[in-house]
Amino acid sequence: MEKEKKFKGSKFSTFIKKNIYLILMIVCLLAIIGMIAYTFAVQGAEDSTQTNANINDNQNVNIEKPDDNKPNENNPNEGNEDVETLTEIGQPVVNVEVMKDYTDTELVFNATMKHWATHQAVDYKCEKGEKVYAVFDGVVTSISATTLRGTTVTIKHSNGFESVYSLLDSKVSVKIGDKVKKGDIIGVVGDTGVFESADGTHFHFEFKKDGEFVDPNYYFEGANK
Ligand SMILES: [Zn+2]
């Protein structure tokens, strides 16, 4: 048995010695094939990553489009996401008494400016000094004061939404860059603006998506849709 094993072993090593070049060539060939296969595999992975990146870029472009309020066809969930966020916005005042509602088609007479125009905002009948609250979490991006609109605070929310609070008292409770939570006090109602002064003391609230006015009634929590 021992001899037979040795014999077999020596026969094998003889075979190796005789065919060493052939074996080395096969090993080299296999290595080259392996490298080529690996290169193709890596390129394929890069290509597919690139394609995904392009798809994401396209989606971003669609989301950023200022006039694109329609749900993105490439991403059917986008529309749902917006609605989810917006169903959660609160009222900016505690005593909700709408004096002039939102309209983007019907013209209403502005007794102060003596002209007919749409009213892309909601006016709440308020007393001076009545508290005004952030309708949703966000960051204060602007505080301005003009003769027409009085003191105005703008809060930027997620998903391109903005809430704008006009006709406030000049002493506001926030400053630019402040992070606010839904329900935080922004300021109080004042009589700092004249563009709707003929309507009496009130608070003028606007809501925007990607810079365009939207009807806040659609987005208040508990709103009938
Ligand atoms: Zn108004």
PDB file of C-alpha atoms and ligand atoms in Angstrom:
ATOM      1  CA  MET A   1       0.000   0.000   0.000  1.00  0.00           C
ATOM      2  CA  GLU A   2       2.789   2.413   0.973  1.00  0.00           C
ATOM      3  CA  LYS A   3       4.609   1.752  -2.258  1.00  0.00           C
ATOM      4  CA  GLU A   4       1.507   2.259  -4.304  1.00  0.00           C
ATOM      5  CA  LYS A   5       0.910   5.665  -2.640  1.00  0.00           C
ATOM      6  CA  LYS A   6       4.514   6.718  -3.242  1.00  0.00           C
ATOM      7  CA  PHE A   7       4.238   5.557  -6.806  1.00  0.00           C
ATOM      8  CA  LYS A   8       1.077   7.564  -7.309  1.00  0.00           C
ATOM      9  CA  GLY A   9       2.717  10.592  -5.658  1.00  0.00           C
ATOM     10  CA  SER A  10       5.778  10.446  -7.845  1.00  0.00           C
ATOM     11  CA  LYS A  11       3.642   9.968 -10.937  1.00  0.00           C
ATOM     12  CA  PHE A  12       1.735  13.139 -10.010  1.00  0.00           C
ATOM     13  CA  SER A  13       4.886  15.185  -9.436  1.00  0.00           C
ATOM     14  CA  THR A  14       6.286  13.952 -12.742  1.00  0.00           C
ATOM     15  CA  PHE A  15       3.123  15.100 -14.448  1.00  0.00           C
ATOM     16  CA  ILE A  16       3.458  18.532 -12.794  1.00  0.00           C
ATOM     17  CA  LYS A  17       7.093  18.866 -13.841  1.00  0.00           C
ATOM     18  CA  LYS A  18       6.374  17.841 -17.408  1.00  0.00           C
ATOM     19  CA  ASN A  19       3.452  20.185 -17.824  1.00  0.00           C
ATOM     20  CA  ILE A  20       4.580  23.076 -15.619  1.00  0.00           C
ATOM     21  CA  TYR A  21       4.389  25.634 -18.465  1.00  0.00           C
ATOM     22  CA  LEU A  22       0.956  24.473 -19.516  1.00  0.00           C
ATOM     23  CA  ILE A  23      -0.281  24.692 -15.909  1.00  0.00           C
ATOM     24  CA  LEU A  24       1.214  28.179 -15.447  1.00  0.00           C
ATOM     25  CA  MET A  25      -0.431  29.313 -18.687  1.00  0.00           C
ATOM     26  CA  ILE A  26      -3.813  28.009 -17.540  1.00  0.00           C
ATOM     27  CA  VAL A  27      -3.386  29.745 -14.166  1.00  0.00           C
ATOM     28  CA  CYS A  28      -2.465  33.028 -15.920  1.00  0.00           C
ATOM     29  CA  LEU A  29      -5.404  32.677 -18.321  1.00  0.00           C
ATOM     30  CA  LEU A  30      -7.800  32.109 -15.416  1.00  0.00           C
ATOM     31  CA  ALA A  31      -6.364  35.170 -13.631  1.00  0.00           C
ATOM     32  CA  ILE A  32      -6.857  37.338 -16.758  1.00  0.00           C
ATOM     33  CA  ILE A  33     -10.432  36.081 -17.217  1.00  0.00           C
ATOM     34  CA  GLY A  34     -11.078  36.807 -13.536  1.00  0.00           C
ATOM     35  CA  MET A  35      -9.754  40.372 -13.852  1.00  0.00           C
ATOM     36  CA  ILE A  36     -11.829  41.069 -16.970  1.00  0.00           C
ATOM     37  CA  ALA A  37     -14.970  39.705 -15.282  1.00  0.00           C
ATOM     38  CA  TYR A  38     -14.269  41.835 -12.180  1.00  0.00           C
ATOM     39  CA  THR A  39     -13.759  44.999 -14.273  1.00  0.00           C
ATOM     40  CA  PHE A  40     -17.075  44.450 -16.065  1.00  0.00           C
ATOM     41  CA  ALA A  41     -18.859  43.805 -12.772  1.00  0.00           C
ATOM     42  CA  VAL A  42     -17.510  47.054 -11.240  1.00  0.00           C
ATOM     43  CA  GLN A  43     -18.440  49.069 -14.352  1.00  0.00           C
ATOM     44  CA  GLY A  44     -21.922  47.608 -14.306  1.00  0.00           C
ATOM     45  CA  ALA A  45     -22.378  48.599 -10.651  1.00  0.00           C
ATOM     46  CA  GLU A  46     -21.142  52.157 -11.367  1.00  0.00           C
ATOM     47  CA  ASP A  47     -23.524  52.479 -14.301  1.00  0.00           C
ATOM     48  CA  SER A  48     -26.499  51.455 -12.203  1.00  0.00           C
ATOM     49  CA  THR A  49     -25.466  53.870  -9.413  1.00  0.00           C
ATOM     50  CA  GLN A  50     -25.209  56.619 -12.004  1.00  0.00           C
ATOM     51  CA  THR A  51     -28.683  55.799 -13.322  1.00  0.00           C
ATOM     52  CA  ASN A  52     -30.134  55.967  -9.801  1.00  0.00           C
ATOM     53  CA  ALA A  53     -28.406  59.301  -9.234  1.00  0.00           C
ATOM     54  CA  ASN A  54     -29.967  60.637 -12.448  1.00  0.00           C
ATOM     55  CA  ILE A  55     -33.413  59.480 -11.363  1.00  0.00           C
ATOM     56  CA  ASN A  56     -32.965  61.217  -8.005  1.00  0.00           C
ATOM     57  CA  ASP A  57     -31.824  64.399  -9.745  1.00  0.00           C
ATOM     58  CA  ASN A  58     -34.934  64.389 -11.900  1.00  0.00           C
ATOM     59  CA  GLN A  59     -37.148  63.925  -8.863  1.00  0.00           C
ATOM     60  CA  ASN A  60     -35.466  66.820  -7.095  1.00  0.00           C
ATOM     61  CA  VAL A  61     -35.978  69.047 -10.100  1.00  0.00           C
ATOM     62  CA  ASN A  62     -39.683  68.189 -10.109  1.00  0.00           C
ATOM     63  CA  ILE A  63     -40.043  68.860  -6.387  1.00  0.00           C
ATOM     64  CA  GLU A  64     -38.235  72.188  -6.625  1.00  0.00           C
ATOM     65  CA  LYS A  65     -40.375  73.443  -9.534  1.00  0.00           C
ATOM     66  CA  PRO A  66     -42.233  76.431  -8.089  1.00  0.00           C
ATOM     67  CA  ASP A  67     -45.420  75.875 -10.072  1.00  0.00           C
ATOM     68  CA  ASP A  68     -45.577  72.113  -9.711  1.00  0.00           C
ATOM     69  CA  ASN A  69     -48.343  71.500  -7.213  1.00  0.00           C
ATOM     70  CA  LYS A  70     -49.421  68.283  -8.853  1.00  0.00           C
ATOM     71  CA  PRO A  71     -48.200  64.987  -7.416  1.00  0.00           C
ATOM     72  CA  ASN A  72     -45.063  63.826  -9.186  1.00  0.00           C
ATOM     73  CA  GLU A  73     -45.965  61.071 -11.628  1.00  0.00           C
ATOM     74  CA  ASN A  74     -42.596  59.402 -11.125  1.00  0.00           C
ATOM     75  CA  ASN A  75     -43.193  59.257  -7.387  1.00  0.00           C
ATOM     76  CA  PRO A  76     -46.842  58.722  -6.531  1.00  0.00           C
ATOM     77  CA  ASN A  77     -46.095  59.010  -2.808  1.00  0.00           C
ATOM     78  CA  GLU A  78     -45.014  62.623  -3.123  1.00  0.00           C
ATOM     79  CA  GLY A  79     -48.565  63.952  -3.221  1.00  0.00           C
ATOM     80  CA  ASN A  80     -49.541  61.907  -0.168  1.00  0.00           C
ATOM     81  CA  GLU A  81     -46.534  63.202   1.719  1.00  0.00           C
ATOM     82  CA  ASP A  82     -47.660  66.814   1.168  1.00  0.00           C
ATOM     83  CA  VAL A  83     -51.188  66.100   2.302  1.00  0.00           C
ATOM     84  CA  GLU A  84     -49.929  64.351   5.433  1.00  0.00           C
ATOM     85  CA  THR A  85     -47.867  67.365   6.440  1.00  0.00           C
ATOM     86  CA  LEU A  86     -50.623  69.799   5.721  1.00  0.00           C
ATOM     87  CA  THR A  87     -53.430  68.017   7.520  1.00  0.00           C
ATOM     88  CA  GLU A  88     -51.466  68.738  10.653  1.00  0.00           C
ATOM     89  CA  ILE A  89     -51.324  72.531  10.515  1.00  0.00           C
ATOM     90  CA  GLY A  90     -53.083  74.346  13.313  1.00  0.00           C
ATOM     91  CA  GLN A  91     -55.069  77.599  13.353  1.00  0.00           C
ATOM     92  CA  PRO A  92     -52.980  80.760  13.846  1.00  0.00           C
ATOM     93  CA  VAL A  93     -55.468  82.185  16.359  1.00  0.00           C
ATOM     94  CA  VAL A  94     -57.528  80.642  19.163  1.00  0.00           C
ATOM     95  CA  ASN A  95     -60.841  82.364  18.393  1.00  0.00           C
ATOM     96  CA  VAL A  96     -61.403  81.346  14.803  1.00  0.00           C
ATOM     97  CA  GLU A  97     -63.784  83.854  13.250  1.00  0.00           C
ATOM     98  CA  VAL A  98     -63.127  84.176   9.531  1.00  0.00           C
ATOM     99  CA  MET A  99     -63.884  87.666   8.274  1.00  0.00           C
ATOM    100  CA  LYS A 100     -62.766  87.240   4.664  1.00  0.00           C
ATOM    101  CA  ASP A 101     -61.966  83.808   3.305  1.00  0.00           C
ATOM    102  CA  TYR A 102     -59.464  82.628   0.707  1.00  0.00           C
ATOM    103  CA  THR A 103     -60.333  82.979  -2.961  1.00  0.00           C
ATOM    104  CA  ASP A 104     -58.087  82.576  -5.978  1.00  0.00           C
ATOM    105  CA  THR A 105     -60.797  82.753  -8.651  1.00  0.00           C
ATOM    106  CA  GLU A 106     -63.568  84.974  -7.313  1.00  0.00           C
ATOM    107  CA  LEU A 107     -62.818  88.701  -7.096  1.00  0.00           C
ATOM    108  CA  VAL A 108     -63.715  90.469  -3.860  1.00  0.00           C
ATOM    109  CA  PHE A 109     -63.873  94.230  -3.354  1.00  0.00           C
ATOM    110  CA  ASN A 110     -61.073  95.688  -1.285  1.00  0.00           C
ATOM    111  CA  ALA A 111     -62.764  98.664   0.338  1.00  0.00           C
ATOM    112  CA  THR A 112     -59.442 100.122   1.417  1.00  0.00           C
ATOM    113  CA  MET A 113     -57.656  99.946  -1.914  1.00  0.00           C
ATOM    114  CA  LYS A 114     -60.923 100.538  -3.818  1.00  0.00           C
ATOM    115  CA  HIS A 115     -60.354  97.695  -6.246  1.00  0.00           C
ATOM    116  CA  TRP A 116     -61.560  94.180  -6.980  1.00  0.00           C
ATOM    117  CA  ALA A 117     -59.031  91.436  -6.427  1.00  0.00           C
ATOM    118  CA  THR A 118     -58.657  87.854  -5.325  1.00  0.00           C
ATOM    119  CA  HIS A 119     -57.960  87.384  -1.616  1.00  0.00           C
ATOM    120  CA  GLN A 120     -55.372  84.608  -1.393  1.00  0.00           C
ATOM    121  CA  ALA A 121     -55.373  84.637   2.373  1.00  0.00           C
ATOM    122  CA  VAL A 122     -57.694  84.132   5.306  1.00  0.00           C
ATOM    123  CA  ASP A 123     -58.645  87.163   7.413  1.00  0.00           C
ATOM    124  CA  TYR A 124     -59.551  86.492  11.027  1.00  0.00           C
ATOM    125  CA  LYS A 125     -61.624  88.988  12.980  1.00  0.00           C
ATOM    126  CA  CYS A 126     -59.424  89.859  15.947  1.00  0.00           C
ATOM    127  CA  GLU A 127     -58.987  92.359  18.713  1.00  0.00           C
ATOM    128  CA  LYS A 128     -55.712  94.227  19.009  1.00  0.00           C
ATOM    129  CA  GLY A 129     -53.315  92.289  21.216  1.00  0.00           C
ATOM    130  CA  GLU A 130     -54.766  88.872  20.389  1.00  0.00           C
ATOM    131  CA  LYS A 131     -52.052  86.228  20.269  1.00  0.00           C
ATOM    132  CA  VAL A 132     -50.930  84.718  16.939  1.00  0.00           C
ATOM    133  CA  TYR A 133     -49.418  81.220  16.859  1.00  0.00           C
ATOM    134  CA  ALA A 134     -47.151  79.301  14.447  1.00  0.00           C
ATOM    135  CA  VAL A 135     -49.343  76.892  12.471  1.00  0.00           C
ATOM    136  CA  PHE A 136     -46.571  74.314  12.186  1.00  0.00           C
ATOM    137  CA  ASP A 137     -42.915  73.619  13.102  1.00  0.00           C
ATOM    138  CA  GLY A 138     -40.505  75.716  11.057  1.00  0.00           C
ATOM    139  CA  VAL A 139     -37.877  78.445  10.928  1.00  0.00           C
ATOM    140  CA  VAL A 140     -38.536  82.198  10.915  1.00  0.00           C
ATOM    141  CA  THR A 141     -37.104  83.385   7.597  1.00  0.00           C
ATOM    142  CA  SER A 142     -38.315  86.981   7.430  1.00  0.00           C
ATOM    143  CA  ILE A 143     -39.737  89.796   9.547  1.00  0.00           C
ATOM    144  CA  SER A 144     -40.738  92.871   7.595  1.00  0.00           C
ATOM    145  CA  ALA A 145     -42.686  96.061   8.138  1.00  0.00           C
ATOM    146  CA  THR A 146     -44.434  97.924   5.323  1.00  0.00           C
ATOM    147  CA  THR A 147     -47.113 100.605   5.312  1.00  0.00           C
ATOM    148  CA  LEU A 148     -49.539  98.331   3.463  1.00  0.00           C
ATOM    149  CA  ARG A 149     -49.086  94.976   5.163  1.00  0.00           C
ATOM    150  CA  GLY A 150     -47.780  96.163   8.496  1.00  0.00           C
ATOM    151  CA  THR A 151     -45.486  93.868  10.436  1.00  0.00           C
ATOM    152  CA  THR A 152     -45.249  90.507   8.691  1.00  0.00           C
ATOM    153  CA  VAL A 153     -43.560  87.326   9.889  1.00  0.00           C
ATOM    154  CA  THR A 154     -42.754  84.466   7.499  1.00  0.00           C
ATOM    155  CA  ILE A 155     -42.073  80.907   8.671  1.00  0.00           C
ATOM    156  CA  LYS A 156     -40.599  78.269   6.378  1.00  0.00           C
ATOM    157  CA  HIS A 157     -41.809  74.695   6.906  1.00  0.00           C
ATOM    158  CA  SER A 158     -40.816  71.359   5.369  1.00  0.00           C
ATOM    159  CA  ASN A 159     -41.804  70.322   1.820  1.00  0.00           C
ATOM    160  CA  GLY A 160     -41.698  73.880   0.437  1.00  0.00           C
ATOM    161  CA  PHE A 161     -44.498  75.251   2.624  1.00  0.00           C
ATOM    162  CA  GLU A 162     -44.476  78.742   4.136  1.00  0.00           C
ATOM    163  CA  SER A 163     -46.877  80.515   6.445  1.00  0.00           C
ATOM    164  CA  VAL A 164     -47.109  84.319   6.396  1.00  0.00           C
ATOM    165  CA  TYR A 165     -48.607  86.350   9.256  1.00  0.00           C
ATOM    166  CA  SER A 166     -49.442  89.982   8.449  1.00  0.00           C
ATOM    167  CA  LEU A 167     -50.911  92.970  10.310  1.00  0.00           C
ATOM    168  CA  LEU A 168     -49.061  92.058  13.503  1.00  0.00           C
ATOM    169  CA  ASP A 169     -47.997  94.430  16.248  1.00  0.00           C
ATOM    170  CA  SER A 170     -44.466  95.682  15.566  1.00  0.00           C
ATOM    171  CA  LYS A 171     -43.207  93.991  18.758  1.00  0.00           C
ATOM    172  CA  VAL A 172     -42.979  90.390  17.587  1.00  0.00           C
ATOM    173  CA  SER A 173     -41.985  87.461  19.837  1.00  0.00           C
ATOM    174  CA  VAL A 174     -39.546  85.877  17.361  1.00  0.00           C
ATOM    175  CA  LYS A 175     -36.445  86.845  15.416  1.00  0.00           C
ATOM    176  CA  ILE A 176     -35.072  85.730  12.062  1.00  0.00           C
ATOM    177  CA  GLY A 177     -33.510  82.268  12.292  1.00  0.00           C
ATOM    178  CA  ASP A 178     -35.615  81.170  15.293  1.00  0.00           C
ATOM    179  CA  LYS A 179     -36.831  77.591  15.184  1.00  0.00           C
ATOM    180  CA  VAL A 180     -40.472  77.519  16.169  1.00  0.00           C
ATOM    181  CA  LYS A 181     -42.825  74.712  17.072  1.00  0.00           C
ATOM    182  CA  LYS A 182     -46.460  74.476  16.099  1.00  0.00           C
ATOM    183  CA  GLY A 183     -48.401  76.562  18.630  1.00  0.00           C
ATOM    184  CA  ASP A 184     -45.502  78.857  19.604  1.00  0.00           C
ATOM    185  CA  ILE A 185     -46.513  82.513  19.956  1.00  0.00           C
ATOM    186  CA  ILE A 186     -45.166  84.656  17.098  1.00  0.00           C
ATOM    187  CA  GLY A 187     -46.638  87.962  18.191  1.00  0.00           C
ATOM    188  CA  VAL A 188     -49.935  89.734  18.677  1.00  0.00           C
ATOM    189  CA  VAL A 189     -52.411  91.382  16.324  1.00  0.00           C
ATOM    190  CA  GLY A 190     -51.771  95.083  15.738  1.00  0.00           C
ATOM    191  CA  ASP A 191     -52.995  97.788  13.413  1.00  0.00           C
ATOM    192  CA  THR A 192     -49.711  98.282  11.650  1.00  0.00           C
ATOM    193  CA  GLY A 193     -50.887  97.921   8.039  1.00  0.00           C
ATOM    194  CA  VAL A 194     -53.395  99.839   5.947  1.00  0.00           C
ATOM    195  CA  PHE A 195     -54.102  97.605   2.918  1.00  0.00           C
ATOM    196  CA  GLU A 196     -57.269  96.185   4.492  1.00  0.00           C
ATOM    197  CA  SER A 197     -57.875  98.735   7.238  1.00  0.00           C
ATOM    198  CA  ALA A 198     -61.438  99.479   6.107  1.00  0.00           C
ATOM    199  CA  ASP A 199     -62.345  95.926   7.201  1.00  0.00           C
ATOM    200  CA  GLY A 200     -61.584  96.713  10.839  1.00  0.00           C
ATOM    201  CA  THR A 201     -59.029  95.121  13.141  1.00  0.00           C
ATOM    202  CA  HIS A 202     -58.088  91.700  11.865  1.00  0.00           C
ATOM    203  CA  PHE A 203     -55.230  89.378  11.161  1.00  0.00           C
ATOM    204  CA  HIS A 204     -54.257  88.383   7.595  1.00  0.00           C
ATOM    205  CA  PHE A 205     -52.881  84.858   7.133  1.00  0.00           C
ATOM    206  CA  GLU A 206     -51.327  83.431   3.972  1.00  0.00           C
ATOM    207  CA  PHE A 207     -50.098  79.949   3.186  1.00  0.00           C
ATOM    208  CA  LYS A 208     -47.736  79.055   0.339  1.00  0.00           C
ATOM    209  CA  LYS A 209     -46.317  75.979  -1.354  1.00  0.00           C
ATOM    210  CA  ASP A 210     -43.121  76.482  -3.392  1.00  0.00           C
ATOM    211  CA  GLY A 211     -43.762  80.233  -3.422  1.00  0.00           C
ATOM    212  CA  GLU A 212     -47.336  79.981  -4.719  1.00  0.00           C
ATOM    213  CA  PHE A 213     -50.427  80.806  -2.660  1.00  0.00           C
ATOM    214  CA  VAL A 214     -52.489  77.803  -1.574  1.00  0.00           C
ATOM    215  CA  ASP A 215     -55.781  77.693   0.288  1.00  0.00           C
ATOM    216  CA  PRO A 216     -54.931  77.070   3.964  1.00  0.00           C
ATOM    217  CA  ASN A 217     -58.468  75.755   4.575  1.00  0.00           C
ATOM    218  CA  TYR A 218     -57.467  72.643   2.693  1.00  0.00           C
ATOM    219  CA  TYR A 219     -54.632  71.972   5.108  1.00  0.00           C
ATOM    220  CA  PHE A 220     -55.956  72.801   8.583  1.00  0.00           C
ATOM    221  CA  GLU A 221     -56.249  69.785  10.853  1.00  0.00           C
ATOM    222  CA  GLY A 222     -59.761  68.389  10.793  1.00  0.00           C
ATOM    223  CA  ALA A 223     -60.499  70.150   7.497  1.00  0.00           C
ATOM    224  CA  ASN A 224     -63.062  68.537   5.214  1.00  0.00           C
ATOM    225  CA  LYS A 225     -61.342  67.506   2.034  1.00  0.00           C
TER     226      LYS A 225
HETATM  227 ZN    ZN B   1     -56.688  89.881   4.118  1.00  0.00          ZN
END
